[in-house]
Short mmCIF file of C-alpha atoms in Angstrom, two decimals:
data_model
loop_
_atom_site.label_atom_id
_atom_site.label_comp_id
_atom_site.label_asym_id
_atom_site.label_seq_id
_atom_site.Cartn_x
_atom_site.Cartn_y
_atom_site.Cartn_z
CA GLU A 1 3.59 -13.46 -15.02
CA ALA A 2 6.17 -11.11 -13.61
CA GLY A 3 5.32 -8.98 -10.77
CA VAL A 4 6.32 -5.18 -10.01
CA VAL A 5 9.75 -4.73 -10.36
CA GLN A 6 11.57 -1.90 -8.48
CA SER A 7 15.35 -0.96 -8.37
CA PRO A 8 17.40 -0.67 -6.44
CA ARG A 9 16.40 -2.39 -3.31
CA TYR A 10 18.70 -0.30 -1.20
CA LYS A 11 20.21 2.95 -1.56
CA ILE A 12 22.43 5.02 0.92
CA ILE A 13 23.35 8.68 -0.21
CA GLU A 14 24.62 11.76 1.53
CA LYS A 15 22.10 14.41 2.26
CA LYS A 16 21.76 16.88 -0.74
CA GLN A 17 22.73 14.36 -3.33
CA PRO A 18 20.03 13.47 -5.87
CA VAL A 19 18.64 9.87 -6.09
CA ALA A 20 16.40 8.01 -8.38
CA PHE A 21 14.02 4.96 -8.42
CA TRP A 22 12.90 3.05 -11.09
CA CYS A 23 9.62 0.84 -11.43
CA ASN A 24 8.48 -1.51 -14.16
CA PRO A 25 4.64 -2.27 -13.54
CA ILE A 26 3.02 -5.47 -14.45
CA SER A 27 2.24 -5.76 -18.02
CA GLY A 28 -0.96 -4.22 -19.37
CA HIS A 29 -1.55 -2.36 -15.97
CA ASN A 30 -2.51 1.39 -16.92
CA THR A 31 -2.52 2.70 -13.19
CA LEU A 32 0.71 3.08 -11.56
CA TYR A 33 1.22 4.43 -7.99
CA TRP A 34 4.26 5.58 -5.91
CA TYR A 35 3.90 5.41 -2.19
CA LEU A 36 6.41 6.58 0.86
CA GLN A 37 6.12 4.26 3.67
CA ASN A 38 7.98 5.41 6.90
CA LEU A 39 8.71 2.91 9.49
CA GLY A 40 5.72 1.82 11.34
CA GLN A 41 3.18 3.47 9.21
CA GLY A 42 1.01 2.74 6.11
CA PRO A 43 1.88 3.54 2.56
CA GLU A 44 1.13 7.27 1.80
CA LEU A 45 0.43 7.98 -1.93
CA LEU A 46 2.92 10.31 -3.54
CA ILE A 47 1.70 10.25 -7.19
CA ARG A 48 -0.63 8.09 -9.28
CA TYR A 49 -0.54 7.62 -13.11
CA GLU A 50 -3.37 6.67 -15.44
CA ASN A 51 -1.15 5.44 -18.48
CA GLU A 52 1.35 8.51 -18.92
CA GLU A 53 -0.67 11.06 -17.28
CA ALA A 54 -0.14 11.98 -13.86
CA VAL A 55 -3.86 12.52 -12.51
CA ASP A 56 -3.00 13.03 -8.85
CA ASP A 57 0.40 14.17 -7.54
CA SER A 58 -1.14 16.70 -4.78
CA GLN A 59 0.97 14.67 -2.34
CA LEU A 60 4.26 15.15 -3.98
CA PRO A 61 6.71 17.48 -2.60
CA LYS A 62 7.25 19.22 -6.00
CA ASP A 63 10.23 21.36 -4.75
CA ARG A 64 12.29 18.35 -4.24
CA PHE A 65 10.43 15.45 -5.85
CA SER A 66 9.82 14.73 -9.64
CA ALA A 67 8.42 11.67 -11.46
CA GLU A 68 7.60 10.54 -15.06
CA ARG A 69 6.13 7.66 -16.60
CA LEU A 70 7.40 7.83 -20.40
CA LYS A 71 5.32 5.91 -22.80
CA GLY A 72 2.95 4.70 -19.99
CA VAL A 73 5.09 1.92 -18.92
CA ASP A 74 7.96 2.35 -16.88
CA SER A 75 8.25 5.06 -14.35
CA THR A 76 11.09 6.75 -12.41
CA LEU A 77 10.96 8.87 -9.20
CA LYS A 78 13.46 11.27 -8.42
CA ILE A 79 14.51 13.15 -5.39
CA GLN A 80 16.90 16.36 -5.72
CA PRO A 81 18.35 17.44 -3.19
CA ALA A 82 17.74 14.60 -0.78
CA GLU A 83 17.15 15.49 2.92
CA LEU A 84 17.45 13.52 5.93
CA GLY A 85 13.86 13.12 6.49
CA ASP A 86 13.33 11.63 3.08
CA SER A 87 14.79 8.33 4.63
CA ALA A 88 11.90 5.82 4.05
CA VAL A 89 10.85 2.83 1.79
CA TYR A 90 9.50 3.95 -1.58
CA LEU A 91 7.03 1.40 -2.94
CA CYS A 92 5.73 1.12 -6.51
CA ALA A 93 2.44 -0.40 -7.29
CA SER A 94 0.35 -1.21 -10.44
CA SER A 95 -3.09 -2.15 -10.91
CA SER A 96 -5.80 -2.62 -13.87
CA THR A 97 -8.63 -0.30 -13.72
CA GLY A 98 -10.50 -0.72 -10.41
CA ASN A 99 -8.68 -3.59 -8.99
CA GLU A 100 -6.27 -4.60 -6.40
CA ALA A 101 -2.90 -2.93 -6.41
CA PHE A 102 0.12 -4.99 -6.81
CA PHE A 103 3.43 -3.98 -5.02
CA GLY A 104 6.92 -4.19 -5.97
CA GLN A 105 9.57 -5.09 -3.04
CA GLY A 106 10.16 -1.35 -2.56
CA THR A 107 13.32 0.68 -2.42
CA ARG A 108 14.76 1.41 1.09
CA LEU A 109 16.50 4.95 1.03
CA THR A 110 18.83 5.98 3.83
CA VAL A 111 20.02 9.41 3.64
CA VAL A 112 23.04 10.39 5.95
CA GLY B 1 -11.74 13.03 1.38
CA ASN B 2 -11.68 9.41 1.92
CA SER B 3 -9.90 7.73 4.79
CA VAL B 4 -9.14 4.39 6.55
CA THR B 5 -8.68 3.99 10.14
CA GLN B 6 -7.52 0.96 11.78
CA MET B 7 -7.18 -0.21 15.33
CA GLU B 8 -3.48 0.38 16.77
CA GLY B 9 -1.05 -2.40 17.59
CA PRO B 10 0.68 -4.28 18.32
CA VAL B 11 -1.74 -7.00 18.82
CA THR B 12 -0.12 -9.93 20.80
CA LEU B 13 -1.86 -13.48 20.59
CA SER B 14 -1.11 -17.06 21.68
CA GLU B 15 -1.28 -19.65 18.86
CA GLU B 16 -4.86 -21.03 18.10
CA ALA B 17 -6.34 -17.74 19.50
CA PHE B 18 -9.20 -15.76 17.73
CA LEU B 19 -8.03 -12.58 15.95
CA THR B 20 -10.07 -9.48 15.06
CA ILE B 21 -8.56 -6.32 13.60
CA ASN B 22 -10.76 -3.41 13.38
CA CYS B 23 -11.16 -1.22 10.26
CA THR B 24 -13.30 1.60 9.61
CA TYR B 25 -13.53 3.80 6.65
CA THR B 26 -15.07 6.89 5.07
CA ALA B 27 -15.67 7.24 1.58
CA THR B 28 -17.84 9.70 -0.85
CA GLY B 29 -18.32 6.84 -3.34
CA TYR B 30 -18.83 3.13 -3.47
CA PRO B 31 -15.16 1.84 -2.67
CA SER B 32 -13.73 -1.57 -2.94
CA LEU B 33 -12.15 -2.56 0.47
CA PHE B 34 -8.92 -4.65 0.81
CA TRP B 35 -6.64 -6.31 3.29
CA TYR B 36 -2.88 -6.40 2.66
CA VAL B 37 -0.19 -8.38 4.63
CA GLN B 38 3.39 -7.33 5.03
CA TYR B 39 5.45 -10.21 6.37
CA PRO B 40 8.76 -9.40 7.87
CA GLY B 41 11.39 -8.34 5.06
CA GLU B 42 8.68 -8.65 2.32
CA GLY B 43 6.63 -6.42 0.17
CA LEU B 44 2.90 -5.80 0.50
CA GLN B 45 0.59 -8.49 -0.75
CA LEU B 46 -3.13 -8.75 -1.17
CA LEU B 47 -4.70 -10.87 1.64
CA LEU B 48 -8.42 -10.39 0.61
CA LYS B 49 -10.92 -8.02 -0.96
CA ALA B 50 -14.53 -7.25 -1.22
CA THR B 51 -15.99 -5.05 -3.93
CA LYS B 52 -19.53 -4.30 -2.85
CA ALA B 53 -21.76 -4.15 0.56
CA ASP B 54 -22.32 -7.39 2.11
CA ASP B 55 -19.59 -9.24 0.21
CA LYS B 56 -17.20 -11.50 2.33
CA GLY B 57 -13.51 -11.76 1.41
CA SER B 58 -11.72 -14.65 2.42
CA ASN B 59 -8.05 -16.19 1.93
CA LYS B 60 -5.85 -18.65 4.23
CA GLY B 61 -8.57 -18.88 7.02
CA PHE B 62 -8.78 -14.96 7.19
CA GLU B 63 -12.20 -13.26 6.44
CA ALA B 64 -13.84 -9.81 6.46
CA THR B 65 -17.27 -8.42 5.33
CA TYR B 66 -17.95 -5.34 3.61
CA ARG B 67 -20.53 -3.57 6.14
CA LYS B 68 -21.81 -0.61 4.36
CA GLU B 69 -24.24 0.37 7.39
CA THR B 70 -21.32 0.66 9.82
CA THR B 71 -18.49 1.52 7.26
CA SER B 72 -16.44 -1.34 8.61
CA PHE B 73 -14.36 -4.11 7.09
CA HIS B 74 -12.92 -5.97 10.29
CA LEU B 75 -10.39 -8.67 9.69
CA GLU B 76 -11.10 -11.98 11.51
CA LYS B 77 -9.48 -15.64 11.78
CA GLY B 78 -10.54 -18.33 14.14
CA SER B 79 -7.19 -19.72 14.83
CA VAL B 80 -4.12 -17.92 14.51
CA GLN B 81 -0.47 -19.40 13.73
CA VAL B 82 2.88 -18.17 14.51
CA SER B 83 3.25 -17.60 10.73
CA ASP B 84 0.39 -15.25 10.58
CA SER B 85 2.90 -12.84 12.38
CA ALA B 86 2.92 -9.68 10.28
CA VAL B 87 1.70 -6.21 9.51
CA TYR B 88 -1.86 -6.01 8.33
CA PHE B 89 -3.05 -3.02 6.44
CA CYS B 90 -6.76 -2.27 5.41
CA ALA B 91 -7.28 -0.36 2.36
CA LEU B 92 -9.87 1.05 0.01
CA SER B 93 -9.88 1.83 -3.59
CA ASP B 94 -12.48 4.54 -4.76
CA TRP B 95 -12.90 6.59 -8.15
CA SER B 96 -10.86 9.62 -8.10
CA THR B 97 -9.53 12.13 -10.94
CA GLY B 98 -8.88 10.00 -13.80
CA GLY B 99 -9.21 6.52 -12.43
CA PHE B 100 -9.19 4.57 -8.95
CA LYS B 101 -7.30 5.55 -6.06
CA THR B 102 -6.03 3.31 -3.41
CA ILE B 103 -5.46 4.41 0.20
CA PHE B 104 -4.15 2.74 3.21
CA GLY B 105 -4.75 2.59 7.08
CA ALA B 106 -1.80 2.77 9.36
CA GLY B 107 -1.22 -0.75 9.73
CA THR B 108 -1.59 -3.15 12.68
CA ARG B 109 1.29 -5.32 13.71
CA LEU B 110 0.40 -8.79 14.95
CA PHE B 111 2.55 -11.07 17.04
CA VAL B 112 1.49 -14.79 17.51
CA LYS B 113 3.28 -16.63 20.19
CA ALA B 114 3.86 -20.50 20.30
#
């Protein structure tokens, strides 16, 4: 069974530029999460999808961040424009209802 | 709201020492509890879980017991190895808007010396 796939693994951009991250969850998993992980800290939830519906986006900075999960499968997280403080690892995870979350390898973003 | 608190690291042990990493939680419902591990350069992976009070999760010699009375889920291992060096995250999953929400503690880094 394929795991959660994220791309790209690494991204370096200049501040004020846009950037997008892609996630393909485990087949059949209805819940998809995007987390932000700063160095030395635990993952912090940005947004949670149940199928195609964003049910919890209270921690998503909506002035510059957006996300979508068309057809309830793949998801894209976008930042526009990026700021220096956005440098972090962006993690995607998926789960079937009520069970443990499975994580992708993450995308390490560096904003210069 | 729900939260997870775990002991600060780093924790440095010699090989074959006993390990305890403390984790306590607050939750409004009846959460499932998890320990995840992140080895250097790798993604988070589930180490063990417990879904109800008094359950004991175990894997690779690690154990944790879901203690509802003390709202704790401490991670233990009787004899650590160098290969256990990693960051350990305590997490809970509880019912929230539209489904289950998983939140994490800040992580505890473990160094094991040969």
